[in-house]
Short mmCIF file of N, CA and C and ligand atoms in Angstrom, two decimals:
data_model
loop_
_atom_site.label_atom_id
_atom_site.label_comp_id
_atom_site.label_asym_id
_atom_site.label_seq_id
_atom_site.Cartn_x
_atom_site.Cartn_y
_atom_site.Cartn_z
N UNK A 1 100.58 11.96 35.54
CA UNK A 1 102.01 12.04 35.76
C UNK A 1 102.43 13.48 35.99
N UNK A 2 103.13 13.52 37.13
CA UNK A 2 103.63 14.83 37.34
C UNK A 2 105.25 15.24 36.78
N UNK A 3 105.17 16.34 36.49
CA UNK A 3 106.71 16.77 35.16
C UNK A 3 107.10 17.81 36.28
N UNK A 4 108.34 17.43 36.55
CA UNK A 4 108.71 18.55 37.51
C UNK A 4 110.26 19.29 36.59
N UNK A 5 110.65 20.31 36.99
CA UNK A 5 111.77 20.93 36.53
C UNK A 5 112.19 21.81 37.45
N UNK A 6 113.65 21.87 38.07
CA UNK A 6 113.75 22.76 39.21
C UNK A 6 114.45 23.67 38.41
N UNK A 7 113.83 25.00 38.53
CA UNK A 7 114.63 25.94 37.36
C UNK A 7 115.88 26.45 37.93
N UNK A 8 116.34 26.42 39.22
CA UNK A 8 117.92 26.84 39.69
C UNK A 8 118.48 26.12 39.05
N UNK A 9 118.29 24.62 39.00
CA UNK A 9 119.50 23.64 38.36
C UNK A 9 119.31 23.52 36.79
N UNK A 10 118.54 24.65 36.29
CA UNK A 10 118.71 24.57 35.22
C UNK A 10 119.21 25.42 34.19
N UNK A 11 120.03 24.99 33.39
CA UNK A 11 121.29 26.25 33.05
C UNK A 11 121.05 25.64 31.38
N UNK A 12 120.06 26.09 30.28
CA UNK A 12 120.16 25.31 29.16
C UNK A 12 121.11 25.86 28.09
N UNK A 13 121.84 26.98 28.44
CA UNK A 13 123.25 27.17 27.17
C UNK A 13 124.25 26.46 27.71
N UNK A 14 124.16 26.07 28.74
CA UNK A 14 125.40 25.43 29.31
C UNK A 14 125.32 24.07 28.77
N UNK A 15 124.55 23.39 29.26
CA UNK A 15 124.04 21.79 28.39
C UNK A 15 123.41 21.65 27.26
N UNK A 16 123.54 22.92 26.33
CA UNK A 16 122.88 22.83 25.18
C UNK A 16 121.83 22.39 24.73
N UNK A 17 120.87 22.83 25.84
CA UNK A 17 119.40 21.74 25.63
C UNK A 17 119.71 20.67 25.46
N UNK A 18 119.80 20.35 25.60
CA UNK A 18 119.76 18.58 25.93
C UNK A 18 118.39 17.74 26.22
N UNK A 19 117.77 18.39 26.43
CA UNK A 19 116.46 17.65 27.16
C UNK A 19 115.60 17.99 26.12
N UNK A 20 115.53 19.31 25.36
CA UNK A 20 114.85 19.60 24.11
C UNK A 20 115.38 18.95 22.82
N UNK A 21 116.68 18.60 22.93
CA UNK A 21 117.33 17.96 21.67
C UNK A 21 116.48 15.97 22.03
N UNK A 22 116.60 15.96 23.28
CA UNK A 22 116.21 14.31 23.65
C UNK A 22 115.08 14.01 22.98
N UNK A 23 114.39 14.95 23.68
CA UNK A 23 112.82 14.47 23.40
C UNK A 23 112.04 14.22 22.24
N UNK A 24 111.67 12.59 21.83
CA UNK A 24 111.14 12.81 20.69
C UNK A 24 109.91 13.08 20.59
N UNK A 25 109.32 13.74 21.22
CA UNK A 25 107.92 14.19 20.84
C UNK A 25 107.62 15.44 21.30
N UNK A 26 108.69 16.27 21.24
CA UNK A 26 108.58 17.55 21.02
C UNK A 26 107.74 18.27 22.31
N UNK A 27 107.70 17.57 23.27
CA UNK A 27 106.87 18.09 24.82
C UNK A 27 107.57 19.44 25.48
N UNK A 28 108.76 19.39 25.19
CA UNK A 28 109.41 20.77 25.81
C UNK A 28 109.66 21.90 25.07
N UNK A 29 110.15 22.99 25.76
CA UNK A 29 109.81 24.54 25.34
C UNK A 29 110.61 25.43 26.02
N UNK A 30 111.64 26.30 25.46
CA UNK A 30 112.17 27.01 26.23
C UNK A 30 111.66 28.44 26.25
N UNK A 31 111.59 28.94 27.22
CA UNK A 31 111.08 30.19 27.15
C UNK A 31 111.63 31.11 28.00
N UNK A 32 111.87 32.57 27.59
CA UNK A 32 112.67 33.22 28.65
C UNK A 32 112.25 33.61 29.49
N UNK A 33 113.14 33.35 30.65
CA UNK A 33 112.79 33.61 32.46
C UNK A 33 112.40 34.29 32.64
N UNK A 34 112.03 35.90 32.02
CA UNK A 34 111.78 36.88 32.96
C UNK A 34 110.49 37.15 31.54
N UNK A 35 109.19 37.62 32.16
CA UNK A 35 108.52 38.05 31.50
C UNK A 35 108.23 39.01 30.79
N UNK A 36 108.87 40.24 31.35
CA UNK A 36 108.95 41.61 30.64
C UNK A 36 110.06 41.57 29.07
N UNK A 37 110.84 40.19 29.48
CA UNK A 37 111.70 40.11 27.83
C UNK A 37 110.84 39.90 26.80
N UNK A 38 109.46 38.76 27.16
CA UNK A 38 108.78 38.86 25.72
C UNK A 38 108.87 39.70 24.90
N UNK A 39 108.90 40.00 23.59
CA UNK A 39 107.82 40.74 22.70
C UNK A 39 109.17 41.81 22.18
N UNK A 40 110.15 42.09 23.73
CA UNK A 40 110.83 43.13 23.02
C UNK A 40 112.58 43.23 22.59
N UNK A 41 112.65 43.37 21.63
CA UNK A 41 114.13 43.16 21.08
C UNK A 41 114.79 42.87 21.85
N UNK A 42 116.11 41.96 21.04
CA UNK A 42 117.40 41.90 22.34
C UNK A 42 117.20 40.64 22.60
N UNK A 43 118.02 39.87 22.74
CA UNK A 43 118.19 38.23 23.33
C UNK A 43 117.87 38.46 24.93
N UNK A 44 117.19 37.31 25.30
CA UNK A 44 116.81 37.68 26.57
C UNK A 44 117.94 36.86 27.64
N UNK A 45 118.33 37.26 29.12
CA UNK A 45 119.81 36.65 29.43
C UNK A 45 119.27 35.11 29.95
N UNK A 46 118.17 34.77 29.82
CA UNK A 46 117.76 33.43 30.66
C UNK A 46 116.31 32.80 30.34
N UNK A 47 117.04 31.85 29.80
CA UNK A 47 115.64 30.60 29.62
C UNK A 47 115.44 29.33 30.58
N UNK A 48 114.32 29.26 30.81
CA UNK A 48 114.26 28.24 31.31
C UNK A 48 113.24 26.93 30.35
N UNK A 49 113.31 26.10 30.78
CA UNK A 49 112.65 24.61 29.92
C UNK A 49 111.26 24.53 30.92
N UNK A 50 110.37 24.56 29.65
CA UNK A 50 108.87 24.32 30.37
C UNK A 50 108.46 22.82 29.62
N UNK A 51 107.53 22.39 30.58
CA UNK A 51 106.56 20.93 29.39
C UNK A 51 105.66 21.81 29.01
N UNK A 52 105.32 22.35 28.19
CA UNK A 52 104.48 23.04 27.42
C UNK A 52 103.40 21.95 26.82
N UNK A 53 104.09 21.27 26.07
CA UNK A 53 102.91 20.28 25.39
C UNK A 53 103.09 18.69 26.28
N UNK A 54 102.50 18.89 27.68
CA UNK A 54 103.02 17.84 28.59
C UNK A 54 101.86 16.66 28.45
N UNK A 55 100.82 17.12 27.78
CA UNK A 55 100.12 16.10 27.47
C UNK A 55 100.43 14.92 26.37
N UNK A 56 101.39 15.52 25.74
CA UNK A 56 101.96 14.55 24.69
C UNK A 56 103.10 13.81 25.36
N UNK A 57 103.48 14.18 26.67
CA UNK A 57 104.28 12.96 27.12
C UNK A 57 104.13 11.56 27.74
N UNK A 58 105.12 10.68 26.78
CA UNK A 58 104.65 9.23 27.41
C UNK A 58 105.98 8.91 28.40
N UNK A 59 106.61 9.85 29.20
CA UNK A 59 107.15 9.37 30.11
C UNK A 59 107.83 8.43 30.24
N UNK A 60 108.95 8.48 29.07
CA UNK A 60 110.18 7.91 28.42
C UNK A 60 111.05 8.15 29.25
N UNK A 61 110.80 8.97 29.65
CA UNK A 61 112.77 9.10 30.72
C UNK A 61 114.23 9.74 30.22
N UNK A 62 113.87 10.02 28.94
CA UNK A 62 114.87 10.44 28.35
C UNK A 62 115.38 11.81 28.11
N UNK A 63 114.34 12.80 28.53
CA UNK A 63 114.93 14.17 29.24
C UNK A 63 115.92 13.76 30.21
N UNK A 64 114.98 13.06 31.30
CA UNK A 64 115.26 13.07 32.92
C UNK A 64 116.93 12.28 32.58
N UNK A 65 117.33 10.97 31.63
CA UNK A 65 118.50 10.75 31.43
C UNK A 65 119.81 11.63 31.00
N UNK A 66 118.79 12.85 30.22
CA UNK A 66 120.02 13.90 29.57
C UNK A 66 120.40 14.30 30.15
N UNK A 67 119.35 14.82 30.85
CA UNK A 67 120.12 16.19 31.99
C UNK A 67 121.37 15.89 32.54
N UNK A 68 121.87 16.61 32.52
CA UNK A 68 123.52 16.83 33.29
C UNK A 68 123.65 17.47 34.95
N UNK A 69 122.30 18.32 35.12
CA UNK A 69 121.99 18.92 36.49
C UNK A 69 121.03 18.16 37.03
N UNK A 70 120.45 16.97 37.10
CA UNK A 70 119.37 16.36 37.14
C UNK A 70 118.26 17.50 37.97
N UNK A 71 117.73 18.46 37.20
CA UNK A 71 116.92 18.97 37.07
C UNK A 71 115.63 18.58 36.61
N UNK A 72 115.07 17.38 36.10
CA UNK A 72 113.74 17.28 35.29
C UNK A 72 113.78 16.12 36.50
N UNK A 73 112.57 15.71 36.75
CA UNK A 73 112.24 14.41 37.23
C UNK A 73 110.29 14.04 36.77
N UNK A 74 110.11 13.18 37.19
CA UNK A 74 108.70 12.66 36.58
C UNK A 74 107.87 11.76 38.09
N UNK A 75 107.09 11.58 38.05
CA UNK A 75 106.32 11.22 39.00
C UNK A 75 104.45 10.50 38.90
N UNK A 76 104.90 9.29 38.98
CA UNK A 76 103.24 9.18 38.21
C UNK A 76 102.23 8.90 39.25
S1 LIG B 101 109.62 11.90 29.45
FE1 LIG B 101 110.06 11.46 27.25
S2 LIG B 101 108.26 12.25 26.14
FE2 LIG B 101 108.20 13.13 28.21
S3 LIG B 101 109.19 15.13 28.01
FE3 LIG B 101 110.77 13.63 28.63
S4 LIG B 101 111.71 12.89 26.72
FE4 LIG B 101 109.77 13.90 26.22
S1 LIG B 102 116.46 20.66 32.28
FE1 LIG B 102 118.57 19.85 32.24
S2 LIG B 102 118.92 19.17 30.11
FE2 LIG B 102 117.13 20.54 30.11
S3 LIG B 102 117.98 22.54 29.62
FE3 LIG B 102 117.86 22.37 31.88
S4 LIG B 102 119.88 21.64 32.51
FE4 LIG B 102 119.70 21.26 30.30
#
């Protein structure tokens, strides 16, 4: 199954995670957009939602229902 996420349409302070609050098995991950923010102080200005643990997904649908930008989609 393919986990797609288009990161333009994805804005997660705006929808309050939603797709990380959905999910019950904990498959998603936000992490900030730009790589040089790791590691160093300071809130970083942009996260985006990864499947990080995408092997634990059984492709419930219930991100892809939260979303408000329909940003996530699935594909098997
Ligand atoms: S499809 Fe279901 S299990 Fe997979 S990431 Fe979305 S909510 Fe989680
Ligand atoms: S993928 Fe959708 S629900 Fe998840 S954080 Fe982005 S905009 Fe919000």
């Amino acid at each position: 199954m393919a986990f797609r996420i288009v990161v333009q349409d994805c804005d997660p302070p705006a929808c309050g995670y939603r797709c990380l609050q959905t999910c019950p098995l904990g498959v998603l991950l936000a992490v900030p957009r730009r790589r040089h923010n790791r590691g160093l102080p300071g809130k970083p200005d942009r996260y985006v939602i990864t499947a990080r643990f995408s092997r634990q997904c059984n492709a419930c649908g219930l991100c892809v229902e939260a979303c408000p930008e329909g940003a996530i989609s699935l594909q098997s």
